[in-house]
Structure formats: C-alpha cells, structure tokens
Short mmCIF file of C-alpha atoms in Angstrom, two decimals:
data_model
loop_
_atom_site.label_atom_id
_atom_site.label_comp_id
_atom_site.label_asym_id
_atom_site.label_seq_id
_atom_site.Cartn_x
_atom_site.Cartn_y
_atom_site.Cartn_z
CA ALA A 30 37.34 22.45 11.80
CA SER A 31 38.72 23.37 15.17
CA ARG A 32 38.54 22.37 18.78
CA GLY A 33 34.96 22.45 19.98
CA ALA A 34 33.46 22.41 16.49
CA VAL A 35 31.22 19.60 15.33
CA THR A 36 32.60 17.68 12.36
CA VAL A 37 30.46 18.42 9.33
CA PRO A 38 31.00 16.20 6.27
CA PRO A 39 32.04 18.16 3.19
CA VAL A 40 29.21 18.66 0.74
CA ALA A 41 28.77 20.72 -2.38
CA THR A 42 26.53 23.56 -1.30
CA GLN A 43 26.07 27.28 -1.57
CA PRO A 44 28.09 29.21 1.01
CA ASP A 45 26.27 30.45 4.08
CA ALA A 46 24.90 33.99 3.81
CA ILE A 47 27.38 35.37 6.32
CA ILE A 48 30.31 33.94 4.32
CA GLY A 49 28.93 35.48 1.14
CA LYS A 50 28.58 38.81 2.93
CA ALA A 51 32.23 38.65 4.08
CA TRP A 52 33.30 37.83 0.51
CA ASP A 53 31.29 40.73 -0.90
CA ARG A 54 32.65 43.22 1.62
CA ARG A 55 36.15 41.71 1.52
CA GLU A 56 36.61 42.39 5.20
CA LEU A 57 36.41 40.68 8.56
CA LEU A 58 32.89 40.54 9.98
CA ALA A 59 31.94 40.37 13.65
CA VAL A 60 28.68 38.51 14.34
CA ARG A 61 26.99 38.01 17.71
CA ARG A 62 25.08 34.85 16.72
CA LEU A 63 24.24 32.89 13.61
CA ASP A 64 20.81 32.74 12.03
CA HIS A 65 20.36 29.01 11.33
CA ALA A 66 18.04 29.56 8.35
CA ASN A 67 20.60 31.67 6.48
CA ASN A 68 23.75 29.93 7.75
CA PRO A 69 22.96 26.21 8.02
CA VAL A 70 26.52 24.88 7.55
CA LEU A 71 28.13 27.14 10.14
CA SER A 72 25.23 26.62 12.53
CA ALA A 73 25.69 22.86 12.24
CA ALA A 74 29.46 23.09 12.71
CA LEU A 75 29.29 25.56 15.61
CA PRO A 76 25.97 24.96 17.38
CA GLY A 77 25.11 27.73 19.83
CA ALA A 78 28.19 29.75 18.89
CA ARG A 79 28.33 33.39 19.93
CA ASN A 80 30.62 36.29 19.05
CA LEU A 81 32.06 35.03 15.80
CA LEU A 82 34.75 36.61 13.68
CA ILE A 83 34.44 35.72 9.99
CA SER A 84 37.48 36.47 7.86
CA PRO A 85 37.12 35.94 4.11
CA MET A 86 39.80 33.99 2.23
CA ILE A 87 40.30 35.66 -1.15
CA ALA A 88 43.11 35.05 -3.66
CA ASP A 89 43.46 36.53 -7.13
CA GLY A 90 40.16 38.33 -6.54
CA ARG A 91 38.31 35.01 -6.09
CA PRO A 92 36.70 33.92 -2.83
CA LEU A 93 38.00 30.53 -1.69
CA GLY A 94 36.63 30.14 1.82
CA ALA A 95 36.62 31.77 5.21
CA ILE A 96 38.17 31.39 8.63
CA VAL A 97 35.55 31.50 11.37
CA VAL A 98 36.62 31.98 14.99
CA GLU A 99 34.44 32.12 18.07
CA HIS A 100 35.66 34.88 20.38
CA ARG A 101 35.30 34.51 24.14
CA SER A 102 34.71 38.19 24.81
CA ARG A 103 31.16 39.11 25.75
CA SER A 104 31.29 42.22 23.63
CA LEU A 105 32.60 42.17 20.08
CA PRO A 106 33.77 45.79 20.18
CA GLY A 107 36.25 44.62 22.82
CA VAL A 108 38.14 42.54 20.26
CA GLU A 109 41.52 44.11 19.82
CA ARG A 110 42.49 45.41 16.42
CA ARG A 111 45.59 43.22 16.52
CA VAL A 112 43.43 40.08 16.72
CA ALA A 113 41.43 41.21 13.72
CA SER A 114 44.61 42.12 11.86
CA VAL A 115 46.27 38.76 12.56
CA LEU A 116 43.12 36.89 11.55
CA GLY A 117 42.99 38.88 8.31
CA GLN A 118 46.64 38.05 7.59
CA LEU A 119 46.08 34.35 8.34
CA SER A 120 43.11 34.33 5.97
CA ALA A 121 45.16 35.94 3.21
CA ILE A 122 48.01 33.44 3.67
CA ALA A 123 45.60 30.49 3.78
CA ALA A 124 43.84 31.71 0.63
CA LEU A 125 47.13 32.02 -1.25
CA ASN A 126 48.20 28.56 -0.09
CA LEU A 127 44.89 27.07 -1.25
CA ARG A 128 45.22 28.84 -4.59
CA GLN A 129 48.79 27.57 -5.04
CA ALA A 130 47.72 24.03 -4.14
CA ALA A 131 44.91 24.19 -6.72
CA LEU A 132 47.30 25.50 -9.38
CA LEU A 133 49.83 22.79 -8.57
CA ARG A 134 47.11 20.15 -8.83
CA ASP A 135 46.10 21.56 -12.23
CA VAL A 136 49.71 21.54 -13.46
CA GLN A 137 50.18 17.96 -12.25
CA ASP A 138 46.95 16.97 -13.95
CA LEU A 139 48.13 18.54 -17.22
CA ALA A 140 51.42 16.67 -16.94
CA GLU A 141 49.74 13.30 -16.26
CA ARG A 142 46.52 13.35 -18.27
CA ASP A 143 45.40 13.67 -21.84
CA PRO A 144 43.56 17.00 -22.03
CA LEU A 145 40.89 15.73 -24.43
CA THR A 146 39.82 12.44 -22.86
CA GLY A 147 41.03 12.80 -19.28
CA ALA A 148 42.78 9.43 -19.59
CA ALA A 149 46.40 9.05 -18.52
CA ASN A 150 48.89 10.26 -21.13
CA ARG A 151 51.78 8.31 -22.70
CA ARG A 152 54.30 9.40 -20.05
CA THR A 153 52.04 8.36 -17.16
CA PHE A 154 51.40 5.02 -18.89
CA GLN A 155 55.12 4.38 -19.35
CA LEU A 156 55.98 5.29 -15.75
CA THR A 157 53.16 3.13 -14.40
CA LEU A 158 54.13 0.17 -16.56
CA GLU A 159 57.79 0.48 -15.51
CA ARG A 160 56.77 0.58 -11.84
CA VAL A 161 54.50 -2.47 -12.19
CA LEU A 162 57.13 -4.48 -14.07
CA ALA A 163 59.84 -3.52 -11.56
CA SER A 164 57.64 -4.70 -8.69
CA LYS A 165 57.33 -8.14 -10.32
CA GLN A 166 61.08 -8.69 -10.68
CA GLY A 167 63.92 -9.40 -8.30
CA PRO A 168 63.85 -10.16 -4.59
CA ALA A 169 61.04 -7.68 -3.89
CA ALA A 170 58.60 -9.65 -6.05
CA THR A 171 56.03 -11.62 -4.10
CA SER A 172 54.58 -14.92 -5.16
CA GLY A 173 50.94 -15.12 -6.02
CA MET A 174 50.79 -11.61 -7.51
CA GLU A 175 48.25 -11.00 -10.23
CA ASP A 176 49.37 -11.13 -13.83
CA THR A 177 49.85 -7.87 -15.66
CA ALA A 178 48.50 -7.32 -19.15
CA VAL A 179 48.52 -4.47 -21.63
CA LEU A 180 45.70 -4.18 -24.13
CA PHE A 181 46.49 -1.87 -27.05
CA ILE A 182 43.53 -0.56 -29.01
CA ASP A 183 43.88 1.39 -32.25
CA LEU A 184 40.76 2.78 -33.93
CA ASP A 185 40.90 1.66 -37.57
CA ASP A 186 40.21 4.28 -40.22
CA PHE A 187 39.84 7.05 -37.63
CA LYS A 188 41.15 9.57 -40.15
CA ILE A 189 38.00 8.96 -42.20
CA VAL A 190 35.84 10.12 -39.26
CA ASN A 191 37.83 13.36 -39.00
CA ASP A 192 37.75 13.92 -42.78
CA ALA A 193 34.05 13.13 -43.19
CA PHE A 194 32.57 14.69 -40.05
CA GLY A 195 35.23 17.12 -38.80
CA HIS A 196 37.67 17.15 -35.91
CA ALA A 197 35.02 18.05 -33.31
CA GLU A 198 33.14 14.83 -34.09
CA GLY A 199 36.41 12.89 -34.11
CA ASP A 200 37.21 14.29 -30.66
CA ALA A 201 33.73 13.37 -29.43
CA LEU A 202 34.29 9.81 -30.69
CA LEU A 203 37.62 9.57 -28.84
CA VAL A 204 35.99 10.77 -25.63
CA ALA A 205 33.10 8.31 -26.03
CA VAL A 206 35.43 5.37 -26.70
CA THR A 207 37.60 6.32 -23.70
CA ASP A 208 34.53 6.52 -21.47
CA ARG A 209 33.39 3.07 -22.63
CA ILE A 210 36.81 1.57 -21.97
CA ARG A 211 36.95 3.26 -18.56
CA GLY A 212 33.56 1.76 -17.74
CA SER A 213 34.74 -1.72 -18.72
CA VAL A 214 37.90 -2.01 -16.62
CA ARG A 215 38.51 -2.65 -12.95
CA GLU A 216 38.98 0.19 -10.51
CA GLY A 217 42.77 -0.27 -10.24
CA ASP A 218 43.35 -0.52 -14.00
CA LEU A 219 44.91 2.31 -15.96
CA VAL A 220 43.29 3.69 -19.11
CA ALA A 221 45.71 5.77 -21.18
CA ARG A 222 45.65 7.56 -24.50
CA LEU A 223 49.03 7.12 -26.10
CA GLY A 224 48.31 9.59 -28.88
CA GLY A 225 46.01 10.09 -31.84
CA ASP A 226 43.56 7.19 -31.95
CA GLU A 227 45.66 4.85 -29.74
#
C-alpha cells in the first residue's frame, strides 16, 4: 500500500500475471498500463495507473512478493538506471526481511507449540499459568475477575493404542482428541499438551 493506492483487503489468491512474470524473469519490469483481466489485484489497488515499475521480491530463490511503483515520467525509457537499481535493492532487502520474519515466526512457533498437535507445549502452559496466577495476587489484582481453573486430562491405556495399532494411529488419536478439546473451550482458553498422552 502507498499514497494514492486504494486499500485492497488481503485475500489468498494467485499472483497477478505481471508479478509472476517479474518472478520468472527475476528482474525489474517496466509496464505502461495494467491489463485488468490478467492483473485484477494490482488493477484494483492502483486503478488507472500508468508507467509502473514492478520489482520482484525474492529470497533464498523463492518469490515472496513485489514492490510496485507508479512512475510519473511519460516515457518509461526515461527512468534513470539509479532509480531501477535502488528499487531492486529495496526489493532485495524487503524480501530478506520478510524471509527472516517468517523464519523467526516458525522458530517461535516451535518453541511454544507441540509439533504434533499444534497445542501449546509444557513451557508455554507453565508461563501462561504463572502469568495468570501472578495477575490474581497482590495489589495489581482486581476484584470481580473470573476464576481460573486447570483441567488435566490423561488418556488411560494410551500405550495399548500404540502397541495394537502403531504410533501413526496413536498420533492421529492425540490430534483428534486435541481438536475436540480445542472445539470445546472458550476462545481465550489455553489448550496444551504437557507430554505423551497428557
């Protein structure tokens, strides 16, 4: 988004053709006008735009997005090489920053979640419980706060499932039980897998 661009809500969609072309070529593209049929998202964001520079954002060989700039010049060949070079550098930096942010999010997710069920892990549960209990004690505690409860569920004889049907079926059972619990709690409640069948 930029000044003069229409706000377009984010949606999961295929990239516009011109973005795909920039990704394939891995170079800045100069375009006089957008074809709405092939580039519906950009056309909606920049209605009536002319003289566009499309710089692909690629990191680790993977396309992540593009920077699109409308140039005021009436002739695209008049765009200085320095402008194209700076735009290319900005795209490369932005792509690396996006990639690093995605990697950081993945690392944080691994540190906070159980990889099998997607529920919070033991450490996240303990930290959350400590924070909730601390907020209910001392001068910072407010009257009328909701009660806090912990429900501990252990699947009896879970080892028999693994022994009789195999670990893949046991894992599928853990995922199914976690999904059922997640569907039965309030939005603000925490579902955690403390380990094994707990």
